[in-house]
mmCIF file of C-alpha atoms in Angstrom:
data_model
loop_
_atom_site.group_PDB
_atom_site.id
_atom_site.type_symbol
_atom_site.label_atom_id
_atom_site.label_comp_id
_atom_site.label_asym_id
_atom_site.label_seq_id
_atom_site.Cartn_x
_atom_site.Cartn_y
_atom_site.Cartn_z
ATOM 1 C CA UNK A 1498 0.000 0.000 0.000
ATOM 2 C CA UNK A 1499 1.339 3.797 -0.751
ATOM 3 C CA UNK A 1500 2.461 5.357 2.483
ATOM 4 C CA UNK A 1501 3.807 9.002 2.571
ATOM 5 C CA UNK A 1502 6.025 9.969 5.753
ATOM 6 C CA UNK A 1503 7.131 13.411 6.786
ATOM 7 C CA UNK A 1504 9.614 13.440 9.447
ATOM 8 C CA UNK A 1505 8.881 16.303 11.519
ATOM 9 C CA UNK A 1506 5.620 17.749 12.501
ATOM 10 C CA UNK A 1507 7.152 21.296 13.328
ATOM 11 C CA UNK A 1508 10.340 22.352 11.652
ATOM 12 C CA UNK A 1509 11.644 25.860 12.689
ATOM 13 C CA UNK A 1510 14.722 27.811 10.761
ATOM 14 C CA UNK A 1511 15.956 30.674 11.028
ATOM 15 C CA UNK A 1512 15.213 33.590 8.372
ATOM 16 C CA UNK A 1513 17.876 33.274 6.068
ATOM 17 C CA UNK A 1514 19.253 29.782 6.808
ATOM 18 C CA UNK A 1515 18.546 26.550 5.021
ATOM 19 C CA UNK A 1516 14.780 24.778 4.885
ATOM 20 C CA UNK A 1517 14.503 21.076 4.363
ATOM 21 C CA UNK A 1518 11.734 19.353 4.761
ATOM 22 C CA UNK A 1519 12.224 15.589 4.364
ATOM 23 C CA UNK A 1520 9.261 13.275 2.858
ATOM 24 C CA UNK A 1521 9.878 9.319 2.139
ATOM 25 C CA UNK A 1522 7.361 7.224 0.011
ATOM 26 C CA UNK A 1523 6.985 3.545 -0.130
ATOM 27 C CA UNK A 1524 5.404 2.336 -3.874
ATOM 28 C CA UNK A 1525 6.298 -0.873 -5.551
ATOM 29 C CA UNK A 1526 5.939 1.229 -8.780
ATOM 30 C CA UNK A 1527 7.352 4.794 -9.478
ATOM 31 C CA UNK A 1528 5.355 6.912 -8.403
ATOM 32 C CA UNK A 1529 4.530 11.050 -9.266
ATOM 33 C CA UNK A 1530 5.351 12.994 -6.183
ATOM 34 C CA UNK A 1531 4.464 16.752 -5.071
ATOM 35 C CA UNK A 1532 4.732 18.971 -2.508
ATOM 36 C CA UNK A 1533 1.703 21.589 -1.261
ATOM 37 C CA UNK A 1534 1.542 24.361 0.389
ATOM 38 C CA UNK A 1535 -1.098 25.669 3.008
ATOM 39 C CA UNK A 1536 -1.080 29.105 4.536
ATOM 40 C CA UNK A 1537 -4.051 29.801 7.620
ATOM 41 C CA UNK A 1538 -7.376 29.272 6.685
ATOM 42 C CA UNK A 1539 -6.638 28.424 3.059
ATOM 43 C CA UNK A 1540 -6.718 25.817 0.368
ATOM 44 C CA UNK A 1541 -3.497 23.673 -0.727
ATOM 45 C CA UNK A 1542 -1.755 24.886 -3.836
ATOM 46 C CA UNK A 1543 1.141 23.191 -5.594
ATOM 47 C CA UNK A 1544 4.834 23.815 -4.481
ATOM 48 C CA UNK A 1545 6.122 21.534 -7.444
ATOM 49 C CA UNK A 1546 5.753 17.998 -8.500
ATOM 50 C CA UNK A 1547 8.017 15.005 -9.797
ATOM 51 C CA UNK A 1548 6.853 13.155 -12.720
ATOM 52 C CA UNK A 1549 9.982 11.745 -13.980
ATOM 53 C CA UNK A 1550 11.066 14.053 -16.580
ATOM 54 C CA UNK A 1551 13.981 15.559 -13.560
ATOM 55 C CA UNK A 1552 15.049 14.506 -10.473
ATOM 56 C CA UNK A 1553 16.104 17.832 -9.425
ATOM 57 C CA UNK A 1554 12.584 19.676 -9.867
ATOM 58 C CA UNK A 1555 11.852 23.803 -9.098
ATOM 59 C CA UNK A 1556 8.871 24.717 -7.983
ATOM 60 C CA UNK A 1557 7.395 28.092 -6.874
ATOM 61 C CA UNK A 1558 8.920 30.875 -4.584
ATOM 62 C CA UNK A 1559 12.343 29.413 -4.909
ATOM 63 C CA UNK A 1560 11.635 25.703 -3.643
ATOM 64 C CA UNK A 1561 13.498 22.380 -4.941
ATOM 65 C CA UNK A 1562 13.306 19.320 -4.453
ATOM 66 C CA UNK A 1563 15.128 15.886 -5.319
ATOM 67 C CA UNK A 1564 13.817 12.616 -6.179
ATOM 68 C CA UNK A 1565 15.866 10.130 -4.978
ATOM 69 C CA UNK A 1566 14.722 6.729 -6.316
ATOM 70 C CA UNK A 1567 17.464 4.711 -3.890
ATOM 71 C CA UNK A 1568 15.931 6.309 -0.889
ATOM 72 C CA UNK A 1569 12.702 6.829 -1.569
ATOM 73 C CA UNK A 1570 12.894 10.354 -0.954
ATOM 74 C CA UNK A 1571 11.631 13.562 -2.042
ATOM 75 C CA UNK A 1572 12.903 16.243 0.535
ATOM 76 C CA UNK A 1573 12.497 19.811 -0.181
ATOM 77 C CA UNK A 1574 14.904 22.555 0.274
ATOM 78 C CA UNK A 1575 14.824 26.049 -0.150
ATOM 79 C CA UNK A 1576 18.838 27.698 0.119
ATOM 80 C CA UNK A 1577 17.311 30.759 2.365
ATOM 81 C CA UNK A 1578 14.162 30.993 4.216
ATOM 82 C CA UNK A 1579 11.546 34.040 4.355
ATOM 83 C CA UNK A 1580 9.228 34.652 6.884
ATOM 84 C CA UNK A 1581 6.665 34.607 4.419
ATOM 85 C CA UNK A 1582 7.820 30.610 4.166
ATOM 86 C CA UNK A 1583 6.163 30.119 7.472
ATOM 87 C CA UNK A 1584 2.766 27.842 6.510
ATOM 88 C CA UNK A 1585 1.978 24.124 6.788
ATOM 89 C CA UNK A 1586 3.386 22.024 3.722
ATOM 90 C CA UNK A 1587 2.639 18.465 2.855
ATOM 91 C CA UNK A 1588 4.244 15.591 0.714
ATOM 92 C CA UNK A 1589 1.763 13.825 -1.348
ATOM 93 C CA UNK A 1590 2.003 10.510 -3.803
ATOM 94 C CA UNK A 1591 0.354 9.382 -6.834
ATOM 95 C CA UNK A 1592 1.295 5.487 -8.527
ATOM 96 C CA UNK A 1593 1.968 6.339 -11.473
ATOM 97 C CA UNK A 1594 -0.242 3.545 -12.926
ATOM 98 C CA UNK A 1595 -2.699 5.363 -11.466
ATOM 99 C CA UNK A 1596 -4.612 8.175 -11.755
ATOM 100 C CA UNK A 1597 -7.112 8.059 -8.864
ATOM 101 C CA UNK A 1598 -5.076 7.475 -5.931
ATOM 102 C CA UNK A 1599 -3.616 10.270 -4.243
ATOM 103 C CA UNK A 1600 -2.160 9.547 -0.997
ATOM 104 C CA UNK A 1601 -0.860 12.934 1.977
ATOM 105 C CA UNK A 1602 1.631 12.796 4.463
ATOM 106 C CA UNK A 1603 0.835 14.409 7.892
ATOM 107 C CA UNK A 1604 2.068 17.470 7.001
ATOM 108 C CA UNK A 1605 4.885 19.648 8.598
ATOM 109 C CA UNK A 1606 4.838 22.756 9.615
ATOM 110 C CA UNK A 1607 7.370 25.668 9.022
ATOM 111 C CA UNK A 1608 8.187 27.936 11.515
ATOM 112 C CA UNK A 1609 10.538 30.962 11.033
ATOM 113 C CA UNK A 1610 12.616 32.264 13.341
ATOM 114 C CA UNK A 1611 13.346 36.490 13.098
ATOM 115 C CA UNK B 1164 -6.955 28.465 -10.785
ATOM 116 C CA UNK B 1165 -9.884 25.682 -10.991
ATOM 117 C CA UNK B 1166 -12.595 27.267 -10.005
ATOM 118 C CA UNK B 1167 -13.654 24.985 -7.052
ATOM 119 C CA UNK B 1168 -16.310 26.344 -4.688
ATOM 120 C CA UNK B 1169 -17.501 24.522 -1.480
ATOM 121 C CA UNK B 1170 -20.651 25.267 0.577
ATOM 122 C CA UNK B 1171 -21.382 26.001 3.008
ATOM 123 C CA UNK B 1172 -17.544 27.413 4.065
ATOM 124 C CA UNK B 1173 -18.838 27.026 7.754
ATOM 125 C CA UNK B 1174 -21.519 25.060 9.619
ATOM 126 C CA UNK B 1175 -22.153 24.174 13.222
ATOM 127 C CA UNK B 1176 -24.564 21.608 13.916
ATOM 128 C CA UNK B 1177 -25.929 18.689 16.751
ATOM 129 C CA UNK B 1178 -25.013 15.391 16.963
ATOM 130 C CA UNK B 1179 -27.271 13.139 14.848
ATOM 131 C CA UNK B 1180 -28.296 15.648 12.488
ATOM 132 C CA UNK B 1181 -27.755 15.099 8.703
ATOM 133 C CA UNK B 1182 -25.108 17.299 6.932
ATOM 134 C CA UNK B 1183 -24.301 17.402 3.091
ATOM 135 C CA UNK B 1184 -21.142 19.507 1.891
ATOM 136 C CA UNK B 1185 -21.106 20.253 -2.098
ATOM 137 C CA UNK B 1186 -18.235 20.719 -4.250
ATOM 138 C CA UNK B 1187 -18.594 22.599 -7.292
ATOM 139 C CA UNK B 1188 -15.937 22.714 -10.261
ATOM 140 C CA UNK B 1189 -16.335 24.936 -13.380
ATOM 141 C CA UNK B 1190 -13.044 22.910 -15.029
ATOM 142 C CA UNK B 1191 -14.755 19.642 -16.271
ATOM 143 C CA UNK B 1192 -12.071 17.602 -14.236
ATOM 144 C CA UNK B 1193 -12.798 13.899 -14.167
ATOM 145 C CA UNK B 1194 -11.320 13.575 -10.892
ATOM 146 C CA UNK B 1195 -13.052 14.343 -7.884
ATOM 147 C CA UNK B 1196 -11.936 13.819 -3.929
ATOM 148 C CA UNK B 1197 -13.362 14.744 -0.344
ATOM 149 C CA UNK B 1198 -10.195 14.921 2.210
ATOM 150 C CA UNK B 1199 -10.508 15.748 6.310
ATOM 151 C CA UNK B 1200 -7.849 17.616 7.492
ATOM 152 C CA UNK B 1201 -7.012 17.281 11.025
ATOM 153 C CA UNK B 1202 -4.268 18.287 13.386
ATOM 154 C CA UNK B 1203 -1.568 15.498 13.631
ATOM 155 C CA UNK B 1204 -3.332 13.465 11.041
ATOM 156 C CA UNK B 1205 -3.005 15.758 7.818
ATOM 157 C CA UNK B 1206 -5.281 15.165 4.674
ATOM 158 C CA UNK B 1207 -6.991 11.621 4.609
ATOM 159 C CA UNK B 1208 -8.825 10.865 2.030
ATOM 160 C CA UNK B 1209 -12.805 10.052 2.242
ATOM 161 C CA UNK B 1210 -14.445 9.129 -1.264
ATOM 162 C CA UNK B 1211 -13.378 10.227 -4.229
ATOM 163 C CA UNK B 1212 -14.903 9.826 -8.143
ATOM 164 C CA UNK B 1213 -13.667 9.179 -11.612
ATOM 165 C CA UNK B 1214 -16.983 10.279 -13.198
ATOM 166 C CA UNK B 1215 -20.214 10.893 -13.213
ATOM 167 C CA UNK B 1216 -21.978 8.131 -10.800
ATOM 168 C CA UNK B 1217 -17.897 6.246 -10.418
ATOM 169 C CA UNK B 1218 -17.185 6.568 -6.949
ATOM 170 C CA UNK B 1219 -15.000 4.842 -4.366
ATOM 171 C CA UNK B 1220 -14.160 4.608 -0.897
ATOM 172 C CA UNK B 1221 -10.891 6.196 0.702
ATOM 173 C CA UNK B 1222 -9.189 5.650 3.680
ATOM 174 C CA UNK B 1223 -11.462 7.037 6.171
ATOM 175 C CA UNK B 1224 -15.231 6.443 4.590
ATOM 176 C CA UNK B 1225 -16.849 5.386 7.412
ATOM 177 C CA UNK B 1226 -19.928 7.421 8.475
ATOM 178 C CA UNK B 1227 -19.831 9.253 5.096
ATOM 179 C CA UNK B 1228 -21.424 8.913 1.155
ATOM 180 C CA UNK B 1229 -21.137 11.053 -1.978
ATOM 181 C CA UNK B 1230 -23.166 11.280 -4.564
ATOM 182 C CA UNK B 1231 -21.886 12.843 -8.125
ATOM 183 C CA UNK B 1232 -25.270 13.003 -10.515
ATOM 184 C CA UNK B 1233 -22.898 15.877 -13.036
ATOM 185 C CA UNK B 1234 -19.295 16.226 -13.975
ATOM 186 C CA UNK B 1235 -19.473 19.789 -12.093
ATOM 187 C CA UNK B 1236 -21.223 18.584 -8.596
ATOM 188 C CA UNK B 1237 -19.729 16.408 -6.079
ATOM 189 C CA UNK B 1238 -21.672 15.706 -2.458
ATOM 190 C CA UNK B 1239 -20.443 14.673 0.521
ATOM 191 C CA UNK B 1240 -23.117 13.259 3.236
ATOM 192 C CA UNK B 1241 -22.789 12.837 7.069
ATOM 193 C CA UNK B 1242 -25.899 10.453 7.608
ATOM 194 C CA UNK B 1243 -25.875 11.444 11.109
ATOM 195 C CA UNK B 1244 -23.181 13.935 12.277
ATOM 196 C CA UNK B 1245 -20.955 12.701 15.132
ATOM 197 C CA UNK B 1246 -18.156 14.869 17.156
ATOM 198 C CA UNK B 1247 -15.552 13.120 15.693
ATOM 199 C CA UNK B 1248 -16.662 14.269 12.004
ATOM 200 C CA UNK B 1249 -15.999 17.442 13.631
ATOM 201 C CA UNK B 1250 -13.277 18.690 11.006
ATOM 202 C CA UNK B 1251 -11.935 20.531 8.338
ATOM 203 C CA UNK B 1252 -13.270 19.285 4.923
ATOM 204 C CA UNK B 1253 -11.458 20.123 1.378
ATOM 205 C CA UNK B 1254 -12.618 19.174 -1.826
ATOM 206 C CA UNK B 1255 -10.221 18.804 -4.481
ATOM 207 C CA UNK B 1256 -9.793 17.759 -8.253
ATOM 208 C CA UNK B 1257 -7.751 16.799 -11.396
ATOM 209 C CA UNK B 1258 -7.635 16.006 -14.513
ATOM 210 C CA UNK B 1259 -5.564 13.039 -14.143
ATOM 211 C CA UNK B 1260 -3.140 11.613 -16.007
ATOM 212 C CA UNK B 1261 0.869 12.795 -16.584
ATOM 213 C CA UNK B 1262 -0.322 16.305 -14.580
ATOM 214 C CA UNK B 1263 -1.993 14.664 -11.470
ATOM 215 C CA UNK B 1264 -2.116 18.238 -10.081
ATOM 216 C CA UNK B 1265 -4.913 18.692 -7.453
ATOM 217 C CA UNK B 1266 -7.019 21.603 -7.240
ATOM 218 C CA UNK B 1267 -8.141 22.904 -3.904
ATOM 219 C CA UNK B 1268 -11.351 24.503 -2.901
ATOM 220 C CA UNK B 1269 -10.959 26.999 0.097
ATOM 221 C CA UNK B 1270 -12.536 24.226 2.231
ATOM 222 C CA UNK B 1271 -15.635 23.845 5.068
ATOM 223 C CA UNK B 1272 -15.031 24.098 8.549
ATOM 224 C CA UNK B 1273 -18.085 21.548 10.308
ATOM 225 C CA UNK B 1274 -18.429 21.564 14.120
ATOM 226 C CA UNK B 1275 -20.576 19.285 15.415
ATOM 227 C CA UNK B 1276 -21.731 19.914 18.655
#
């Protein structure tokens, strides 16, 4: 069965200092991977997604991440963190021989430190 | 964006009391999910559909049915309302396929009492 897990409920950084968020997977097939966003008392909206095309993948306000098929990982970075970077972000995984299933992690969220 | 509207955004009701949340997409997405979003648990997934009267159960169905009649409209029912479907609900779609982007509606807060 697809299982997401995000290691870390809370994360907090420092403005200006390194974010990583890390997110493993277990699929017996490769999967499409993403990463969403939620700020309070919204929706989720897409950070970026893997679909095989680049390991490395950019995504919005300066996030990365890197798909790591021997790990099963799919952490996300950002090189130097904003206080506008403070909101709740989730790892999420989709078979890719399928298109119904989408599966969350728990969700971790980003605190910034002034 | 999708244009994904839920209603009602906010509802407080009593235990035992029926409850339907609608989902309303103007993109003609095939896709359609209900997710709860709770503290500690993130989003688990309660029905979703891949058309018009194709649904299936998720991870956490119990106590809950959905009804899609039109590619647009997709229905979430509490038969009877407990506390513990006391929650944050978010409806969310796609087209499927090499995308698999979901689209998020703004989401309904339900407190039952």
């Amino acid at each position: 069965a697809q299982s997401v897990t995000q290691l870390g409920s809370h994360v907090s950084v420092s403005e200006g200092a390194l974010v990583l968020l890390r997110c493993n997977y277990s699929s017996s097939v490769p999967p499409y991977l993403f990463w969403y966003v939620q700020y309070p008392n919204q929706g989720l909206q897409l950070l970026l997604k893997y679909t095989s095309a680049a390991t490395l993948v950019k995504g919005i306000n300066g996030f990365e991440a890197e798909f790591k098929k021997s790990e099963t990982s799919f952490h996300l970075t950002k090189p130097s963190a904003h206080m506008s970077d403070a909101a709740e972000y989730f790892c999420a995984v989709r078979p890719a021989n399928r298109d119904d299933k989408i599966i969350f992690g728990k969700g971790t969220r980003l605190h910034i430190l002034p | 964006d999708a244009g994904i509207t839920q209603s009602p955004r906010h509802k407080v009701t009593e235990t035992g009391t029926p409850v339907t949340l609608r989902c309303h997409q103007t993109e003609n997405h095939r896709y359609m999910y209900w997710y709860r979003q709770d503290p500690g648990h993130g989003l688990r997934l309660i029905h979703y559909s891949y058309g018009v009267k194709d649904t299936d159960k998720g991870e956490v169905s119990d106590g809950y049915s959905v009804s899609r009649s039109k590619t647009e409209d997709f229905l979430l029912t509490l038969e009877s309302a407990t506390s513990s479907q006391t929650s944050v609900y978010f409806c969310a779609t796609t087209t499927g396929g090499d995308t698999g982007e979901l689209f998020f509606g703004e989401g309904s807060r339900l407190t039952v009492l």
